[in-house]
Tab-separated table of C-alpha atoms in Angstrom:
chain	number	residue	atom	x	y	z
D	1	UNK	CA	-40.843	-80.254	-58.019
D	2	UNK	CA	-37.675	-78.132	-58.149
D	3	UNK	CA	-36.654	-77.324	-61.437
D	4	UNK	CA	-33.369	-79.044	-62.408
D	5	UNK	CA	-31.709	-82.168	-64.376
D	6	UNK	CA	-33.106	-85.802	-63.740
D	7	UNK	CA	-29.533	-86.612	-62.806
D	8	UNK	CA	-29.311	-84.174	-60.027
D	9	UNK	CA	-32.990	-85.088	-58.525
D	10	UNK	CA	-33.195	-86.309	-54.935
D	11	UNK	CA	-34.480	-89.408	-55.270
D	12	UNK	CA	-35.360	-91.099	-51.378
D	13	UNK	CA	-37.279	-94.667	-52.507
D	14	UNK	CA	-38.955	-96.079	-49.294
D	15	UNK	CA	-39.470	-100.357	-50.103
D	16	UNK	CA	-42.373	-102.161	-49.620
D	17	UNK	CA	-40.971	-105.395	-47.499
D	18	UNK	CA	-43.704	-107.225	-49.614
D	19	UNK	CA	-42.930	-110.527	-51.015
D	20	UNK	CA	-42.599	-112.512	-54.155
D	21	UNK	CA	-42.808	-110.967	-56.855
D	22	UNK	CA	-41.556	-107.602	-55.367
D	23	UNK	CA	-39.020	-108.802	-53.359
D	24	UNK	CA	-36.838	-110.483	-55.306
D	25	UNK	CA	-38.044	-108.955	-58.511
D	26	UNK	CA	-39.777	-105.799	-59.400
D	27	UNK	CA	-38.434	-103.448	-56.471
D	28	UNK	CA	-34.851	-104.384	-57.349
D	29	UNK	CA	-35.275	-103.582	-60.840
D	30	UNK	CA	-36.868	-100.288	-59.960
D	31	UNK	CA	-34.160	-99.413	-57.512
D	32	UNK	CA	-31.708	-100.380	-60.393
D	33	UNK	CA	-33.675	-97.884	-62.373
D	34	UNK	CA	-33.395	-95.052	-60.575
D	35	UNK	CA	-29.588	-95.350	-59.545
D	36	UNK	CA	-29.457	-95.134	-63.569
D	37	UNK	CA	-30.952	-92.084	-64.141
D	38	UNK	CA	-30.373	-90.169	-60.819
D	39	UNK	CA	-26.826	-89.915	-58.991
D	40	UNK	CA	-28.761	-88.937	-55.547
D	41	UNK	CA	-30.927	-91.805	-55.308
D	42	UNK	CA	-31.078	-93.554	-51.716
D	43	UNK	CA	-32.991	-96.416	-50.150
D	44	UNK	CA	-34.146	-96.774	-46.858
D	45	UNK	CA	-32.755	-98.897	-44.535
D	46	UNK	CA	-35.228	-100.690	-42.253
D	47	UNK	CA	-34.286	-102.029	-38.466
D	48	UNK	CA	-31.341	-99.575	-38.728
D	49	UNK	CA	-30.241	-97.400	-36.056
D	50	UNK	CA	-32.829	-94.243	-37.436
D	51	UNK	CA	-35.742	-93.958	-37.942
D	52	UNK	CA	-37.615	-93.532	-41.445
D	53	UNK	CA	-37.945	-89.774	-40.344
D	54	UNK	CA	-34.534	-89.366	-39.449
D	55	UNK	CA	-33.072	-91.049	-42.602
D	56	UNK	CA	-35.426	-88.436	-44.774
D	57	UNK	CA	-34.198	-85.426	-43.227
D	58	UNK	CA	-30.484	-86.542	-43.609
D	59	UNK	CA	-31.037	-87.128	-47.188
D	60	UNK	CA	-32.981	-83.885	-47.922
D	61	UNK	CA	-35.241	-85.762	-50.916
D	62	UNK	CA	-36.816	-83.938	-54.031
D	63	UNK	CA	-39.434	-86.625	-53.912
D	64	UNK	CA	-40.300	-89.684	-51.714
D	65	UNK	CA	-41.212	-92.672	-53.470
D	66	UNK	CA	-42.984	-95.892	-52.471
D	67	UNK	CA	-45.215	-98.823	-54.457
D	68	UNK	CA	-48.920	-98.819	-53.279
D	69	UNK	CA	-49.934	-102.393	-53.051
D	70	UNK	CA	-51.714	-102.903	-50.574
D	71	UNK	CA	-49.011	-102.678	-47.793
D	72	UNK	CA	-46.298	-100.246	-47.243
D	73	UNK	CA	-46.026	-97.080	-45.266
D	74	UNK	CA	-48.467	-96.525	-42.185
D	75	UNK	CA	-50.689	-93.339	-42.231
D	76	UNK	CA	-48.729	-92.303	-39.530
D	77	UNK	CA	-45.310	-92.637	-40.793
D	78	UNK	CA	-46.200	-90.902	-43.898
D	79	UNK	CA	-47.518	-87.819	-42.132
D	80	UNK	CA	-44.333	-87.695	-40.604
D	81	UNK	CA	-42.321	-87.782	-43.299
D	82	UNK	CA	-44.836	-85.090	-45.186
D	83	UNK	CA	-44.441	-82.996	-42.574
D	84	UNK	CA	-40.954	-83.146	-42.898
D	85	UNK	CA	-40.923	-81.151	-46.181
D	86	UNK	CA	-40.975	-83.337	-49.390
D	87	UNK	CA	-43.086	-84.575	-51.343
D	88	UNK	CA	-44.486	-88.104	-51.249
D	89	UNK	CA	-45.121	-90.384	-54.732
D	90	UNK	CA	-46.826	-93.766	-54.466
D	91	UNK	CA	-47.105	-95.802	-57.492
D	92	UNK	CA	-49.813	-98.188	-57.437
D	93	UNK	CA	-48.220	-101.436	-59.381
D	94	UNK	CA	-51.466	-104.004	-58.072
D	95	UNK	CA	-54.348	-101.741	-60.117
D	96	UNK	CA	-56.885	-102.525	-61.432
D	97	UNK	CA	-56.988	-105.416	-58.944
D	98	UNK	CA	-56.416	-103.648	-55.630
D	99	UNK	CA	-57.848	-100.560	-56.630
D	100	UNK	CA	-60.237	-100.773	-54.056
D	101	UNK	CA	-57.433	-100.513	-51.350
D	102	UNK	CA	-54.871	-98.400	-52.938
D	103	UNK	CA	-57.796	-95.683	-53.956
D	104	UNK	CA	-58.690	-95.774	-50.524
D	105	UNK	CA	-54.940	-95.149	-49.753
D	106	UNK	CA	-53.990	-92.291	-51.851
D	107	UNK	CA	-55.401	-89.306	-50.368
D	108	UNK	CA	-52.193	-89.117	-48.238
D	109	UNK	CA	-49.846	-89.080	-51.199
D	110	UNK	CA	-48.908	-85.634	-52.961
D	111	UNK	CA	-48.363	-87.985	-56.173
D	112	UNK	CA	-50.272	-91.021	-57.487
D	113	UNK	CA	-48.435	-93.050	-60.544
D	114	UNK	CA	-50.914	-96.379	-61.419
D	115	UNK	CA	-49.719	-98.838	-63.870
D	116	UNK	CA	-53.205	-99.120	-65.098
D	117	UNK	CA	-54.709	-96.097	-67.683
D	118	UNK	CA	-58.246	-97.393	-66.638
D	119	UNK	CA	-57.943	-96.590	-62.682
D	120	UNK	CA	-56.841	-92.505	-63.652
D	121	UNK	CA	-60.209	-91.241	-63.697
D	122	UNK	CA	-60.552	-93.503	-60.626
D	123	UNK	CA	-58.487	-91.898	-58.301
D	124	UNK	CA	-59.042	-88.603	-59.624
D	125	UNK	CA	-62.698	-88.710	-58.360
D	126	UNK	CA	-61.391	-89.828	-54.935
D	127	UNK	CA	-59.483	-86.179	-54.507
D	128	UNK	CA	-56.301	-87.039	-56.225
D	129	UNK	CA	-55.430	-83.984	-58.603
D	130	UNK	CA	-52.029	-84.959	-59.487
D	131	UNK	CA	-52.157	-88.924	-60.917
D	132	UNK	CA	-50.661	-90.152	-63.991
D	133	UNK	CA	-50.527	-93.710	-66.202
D	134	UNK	CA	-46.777	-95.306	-65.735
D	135	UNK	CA	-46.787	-99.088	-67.109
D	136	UNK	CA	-43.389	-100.854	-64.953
D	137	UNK	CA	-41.805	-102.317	-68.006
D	138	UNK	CA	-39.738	-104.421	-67.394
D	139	UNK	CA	-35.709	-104.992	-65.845
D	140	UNK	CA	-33.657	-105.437	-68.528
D	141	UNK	CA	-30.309	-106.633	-66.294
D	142	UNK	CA	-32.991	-109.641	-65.951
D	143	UNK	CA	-34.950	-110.147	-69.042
D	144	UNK	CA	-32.692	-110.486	-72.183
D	145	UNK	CA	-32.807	-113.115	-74.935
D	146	UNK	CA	-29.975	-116.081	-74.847
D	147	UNK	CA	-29.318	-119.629	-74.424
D	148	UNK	CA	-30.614	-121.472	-71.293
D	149	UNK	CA	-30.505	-124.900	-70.397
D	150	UNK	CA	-32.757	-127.591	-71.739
D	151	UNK	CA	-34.462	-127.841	-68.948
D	152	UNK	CA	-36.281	-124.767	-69.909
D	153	UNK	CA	-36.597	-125.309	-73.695
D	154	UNK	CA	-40.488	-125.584	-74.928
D	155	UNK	CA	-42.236	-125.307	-77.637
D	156	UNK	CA	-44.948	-123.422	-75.526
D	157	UNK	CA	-44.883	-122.372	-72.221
D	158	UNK	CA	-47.044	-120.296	-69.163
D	159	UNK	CA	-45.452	-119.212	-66.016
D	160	UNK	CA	-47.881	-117.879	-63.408
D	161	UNK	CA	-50.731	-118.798	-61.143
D	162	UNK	CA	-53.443	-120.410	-62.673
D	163	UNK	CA	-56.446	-118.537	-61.597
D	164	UNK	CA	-59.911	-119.265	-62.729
D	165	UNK	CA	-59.632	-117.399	-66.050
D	166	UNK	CA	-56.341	-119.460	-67.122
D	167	UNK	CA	-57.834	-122.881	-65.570
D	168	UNK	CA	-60.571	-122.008	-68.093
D	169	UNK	CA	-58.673	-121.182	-71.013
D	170	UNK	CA	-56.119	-124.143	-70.769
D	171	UNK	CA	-58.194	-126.711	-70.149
D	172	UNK	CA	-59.944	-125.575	-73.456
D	173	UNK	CA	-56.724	-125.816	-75.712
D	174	UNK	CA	-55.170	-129.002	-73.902
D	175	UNK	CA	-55.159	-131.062	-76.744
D	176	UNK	CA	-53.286	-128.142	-78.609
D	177	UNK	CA	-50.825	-128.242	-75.721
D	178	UNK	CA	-50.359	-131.980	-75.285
D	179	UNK	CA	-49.155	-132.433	-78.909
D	180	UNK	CA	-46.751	-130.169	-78.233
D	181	UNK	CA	-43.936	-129.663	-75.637
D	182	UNK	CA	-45.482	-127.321	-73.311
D	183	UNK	CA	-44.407	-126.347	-70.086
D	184	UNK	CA	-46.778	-124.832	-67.303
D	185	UNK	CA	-45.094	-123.261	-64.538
D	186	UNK	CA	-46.925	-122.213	-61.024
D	187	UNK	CA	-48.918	-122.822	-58.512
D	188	UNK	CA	-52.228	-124.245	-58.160
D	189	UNK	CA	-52.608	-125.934	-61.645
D	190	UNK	CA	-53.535	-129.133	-60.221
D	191	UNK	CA	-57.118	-127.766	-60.022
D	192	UNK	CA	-57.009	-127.649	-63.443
D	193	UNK	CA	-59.758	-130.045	-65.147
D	194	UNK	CA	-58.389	-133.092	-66.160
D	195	UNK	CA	-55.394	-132.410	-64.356
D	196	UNK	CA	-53.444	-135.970	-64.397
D	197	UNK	CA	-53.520	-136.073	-67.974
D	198	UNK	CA	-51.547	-132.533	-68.324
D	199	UNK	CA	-49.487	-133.391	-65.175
D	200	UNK	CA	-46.280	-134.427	-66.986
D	201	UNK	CA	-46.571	-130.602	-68.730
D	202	UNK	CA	-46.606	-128.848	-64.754
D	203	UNK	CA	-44.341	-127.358	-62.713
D	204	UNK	CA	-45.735	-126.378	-59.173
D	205	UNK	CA	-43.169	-123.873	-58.155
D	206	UNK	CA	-43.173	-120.173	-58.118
D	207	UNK	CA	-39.696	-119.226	-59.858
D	208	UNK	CA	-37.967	-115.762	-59.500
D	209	UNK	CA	-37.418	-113.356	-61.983
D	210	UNK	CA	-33.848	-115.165	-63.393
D	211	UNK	CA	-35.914	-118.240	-63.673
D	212	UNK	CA	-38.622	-116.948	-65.249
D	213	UNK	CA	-36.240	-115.365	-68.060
D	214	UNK	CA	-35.109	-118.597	-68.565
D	215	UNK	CA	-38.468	-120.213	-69.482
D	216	UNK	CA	-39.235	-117.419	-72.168
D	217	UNK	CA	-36.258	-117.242	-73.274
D	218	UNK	CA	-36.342	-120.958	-74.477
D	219	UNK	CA	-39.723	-121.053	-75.353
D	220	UNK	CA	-40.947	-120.959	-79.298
D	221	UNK	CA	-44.161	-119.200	-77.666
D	222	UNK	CA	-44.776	-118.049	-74.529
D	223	UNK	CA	-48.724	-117.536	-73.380
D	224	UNK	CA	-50.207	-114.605	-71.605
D	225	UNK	CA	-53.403	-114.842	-70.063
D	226	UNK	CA	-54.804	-111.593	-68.106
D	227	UNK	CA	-56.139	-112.261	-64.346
D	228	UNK	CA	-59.808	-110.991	-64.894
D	229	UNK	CA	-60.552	-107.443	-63.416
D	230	UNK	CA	-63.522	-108.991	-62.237
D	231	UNK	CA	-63.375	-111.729	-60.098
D	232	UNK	CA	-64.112	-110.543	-56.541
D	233	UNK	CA	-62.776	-114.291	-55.265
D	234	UNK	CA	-58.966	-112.607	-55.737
D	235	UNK	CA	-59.501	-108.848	-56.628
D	236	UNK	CA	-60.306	-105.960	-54.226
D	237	UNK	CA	-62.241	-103.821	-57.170
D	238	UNK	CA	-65.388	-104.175	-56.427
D	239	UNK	CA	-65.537	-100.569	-58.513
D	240	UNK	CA	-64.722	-101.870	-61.653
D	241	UNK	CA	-62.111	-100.144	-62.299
D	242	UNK	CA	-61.553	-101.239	-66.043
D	243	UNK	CA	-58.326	-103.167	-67.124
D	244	UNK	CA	-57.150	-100.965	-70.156
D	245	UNK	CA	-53.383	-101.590	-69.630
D	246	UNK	CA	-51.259	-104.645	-70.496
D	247	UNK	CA	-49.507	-106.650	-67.326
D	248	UNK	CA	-45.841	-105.880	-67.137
D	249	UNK	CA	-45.337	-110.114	-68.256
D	250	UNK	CA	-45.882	-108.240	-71.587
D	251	UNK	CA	-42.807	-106.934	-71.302
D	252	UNK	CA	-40.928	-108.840	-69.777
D	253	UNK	CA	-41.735	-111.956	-72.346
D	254	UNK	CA	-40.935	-109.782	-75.261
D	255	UNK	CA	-37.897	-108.453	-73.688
D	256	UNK	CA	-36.700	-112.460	-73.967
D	257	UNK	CA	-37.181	-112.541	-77.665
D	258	UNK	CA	-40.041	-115.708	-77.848
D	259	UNK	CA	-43.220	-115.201	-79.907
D	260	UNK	CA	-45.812	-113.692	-77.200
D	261	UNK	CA	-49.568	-115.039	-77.755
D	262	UNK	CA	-51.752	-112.662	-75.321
D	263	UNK	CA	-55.471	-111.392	-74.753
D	264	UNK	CA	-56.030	-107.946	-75.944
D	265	UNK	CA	-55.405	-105.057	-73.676
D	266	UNK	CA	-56.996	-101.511	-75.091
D	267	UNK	CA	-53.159	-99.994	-74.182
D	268	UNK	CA	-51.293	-102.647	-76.121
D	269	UNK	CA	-50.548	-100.732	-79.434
D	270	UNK	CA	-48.957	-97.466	-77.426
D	271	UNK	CA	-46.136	-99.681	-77.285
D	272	UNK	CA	-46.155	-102.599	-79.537
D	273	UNK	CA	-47.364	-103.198	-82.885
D	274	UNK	CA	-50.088	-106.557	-82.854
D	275	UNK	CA	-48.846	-108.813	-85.782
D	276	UNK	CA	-45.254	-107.676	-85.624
D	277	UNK	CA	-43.731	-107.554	-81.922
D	278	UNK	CA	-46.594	-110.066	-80.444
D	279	UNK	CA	-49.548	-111.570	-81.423
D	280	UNK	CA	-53.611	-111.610	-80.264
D	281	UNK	CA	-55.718	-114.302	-79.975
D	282	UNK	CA	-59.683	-113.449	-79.361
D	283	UNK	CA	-60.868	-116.897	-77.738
D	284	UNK	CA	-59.545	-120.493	-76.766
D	285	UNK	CA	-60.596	-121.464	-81.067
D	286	UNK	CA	-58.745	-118.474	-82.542
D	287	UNK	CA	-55.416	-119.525	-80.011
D	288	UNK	CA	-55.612	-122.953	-80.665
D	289	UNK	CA	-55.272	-122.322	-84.514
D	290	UNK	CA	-52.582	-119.546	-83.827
D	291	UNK	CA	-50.521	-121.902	-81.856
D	292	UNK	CA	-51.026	-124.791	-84.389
């Protein structure tokens, strides 16, 4: 990497074309990002008039930068632009629970960024020399505390999909969330057991990132429950790659100013202090009593 200011670094940020929640939601914020901090940042343009190749050289990048999810550049394209002359970054934003896929993947990248501490040692031992922990924090033209509507006013509240885990885990504290007002937002909840008695409390829609801000922001607590590293029915990690690192909900929720109840992640303390910014709960008891 050439040696001068972040603001003068040649920033060329290839998207993924994924789907919810990248597109809207994380990529913008990251795009946002950069434009922040670098005044030579520039996004490619896709079913334009050049070519990924052609838009490179015109731009004459310090670094290349893409997500690694699963999807994104072809090995072909990729070469290409290598050959070309800069380097190519790829942060993986899906670990641990792609890992399998985006370790496979990274070979062809000069850089490897992983929002998960655990998967380092992971794609070191697949030949990548030059990999480092980045968490995605979270988009704070999005996720600010304020006054929403009542609509979105709870007394506790869950936005996401309710894998097997968080089916598990609600349906041991429903009687904690049924004296309450609660609000459960997401897909696939009505799998949940004894589902018509917590249907009034469920919202089968996946919301975008404004909406989402809205529901923590007029919450009194706001739940986060950790997909499990482990479940092959939904992961590609059939390595194991441990799940040290906190989900970027973490931030976002406590970017909205509610009181966040989540698991325990290892990485949770480089960043926020247990008891003060959020709180822990070990098992269903110990958040039933938390929440009461």
């Amino acid at each position: 990497m050439p040696s001068k200011p972040l603001s003068e670094l040649r920033v060329f940020y290839i998207p993924t074309r994924a789907g919810f929640p990248y597109n809207p939601g994380i990529e913008s914020g990251i795009i946002r990002g950069l434009q922040a901090v670098t005044a030579h940042t520039r996004t490619a343009v896709f079913n334009g008039p050049d070519p990924l190749t052609k838009q490179v050289l015109a731009h004459r990048p310090d670094i290349v930068l893409t997500l690694l999810i699963g999807s994104g550049l072809d090995q072909f394209t990729l070469r290409a632009i290598r050959k070309i002359g800069p380097p190519v970054a790829a942060w993986a934003t899906e670990d641990p629970y792609s890992s399998d896929v985006t370790v496979a993947k990274s070979r062809d990248y000069n850089y490897v960024f992983t929002i998960e501490s655990g998967a380092v040692d992971r794609y070191r031992q697949a030949g990548c020399p030059r990999v480092w922990h980045v968490p995605l924090g979270y988009d704070p033209e999005i996720y600010r505390p304020g006054e929403v509507p009542p609509a979105y006013r709870s007394d506790i509240c869950f936005v996401g999909v309710a894998f097997g885990n968080r089916l598990n885990l609600v349906n041991q504290i429903r009687g904690c969330l049924l004296r309450r007002k609660t609000l459960i937002i997401g897909p696939k909840w009505n799998l949940l057991p004894g589902y018509r008695e917590m249907a009034l409390l469920i919202r089968h829609r996946i919301v975008p990132p404004e909406e989402a801000r809205a529901y923590y922001a007029g919450a009194k607590i706001v739940l986060n429950i950790h997909r499990r590293p482990d479940d092959d029915s939904i992961n590609a990690n059939l390595s194991r790659v441990q799940a040290r690192s906190p989900n970027v909900r973490t931030f976002e929720i406590c970017a909205c100013g509610p009181l966040q109840l989540t698991d325990s992640r290892p990485d949770l303390s480089k960043w926020y202090v247990p008891g003060q910014d959020l709180e822990i709960y070990k098992n269903a008891a110990d958040l039933q009593d938390k929440l009461d």
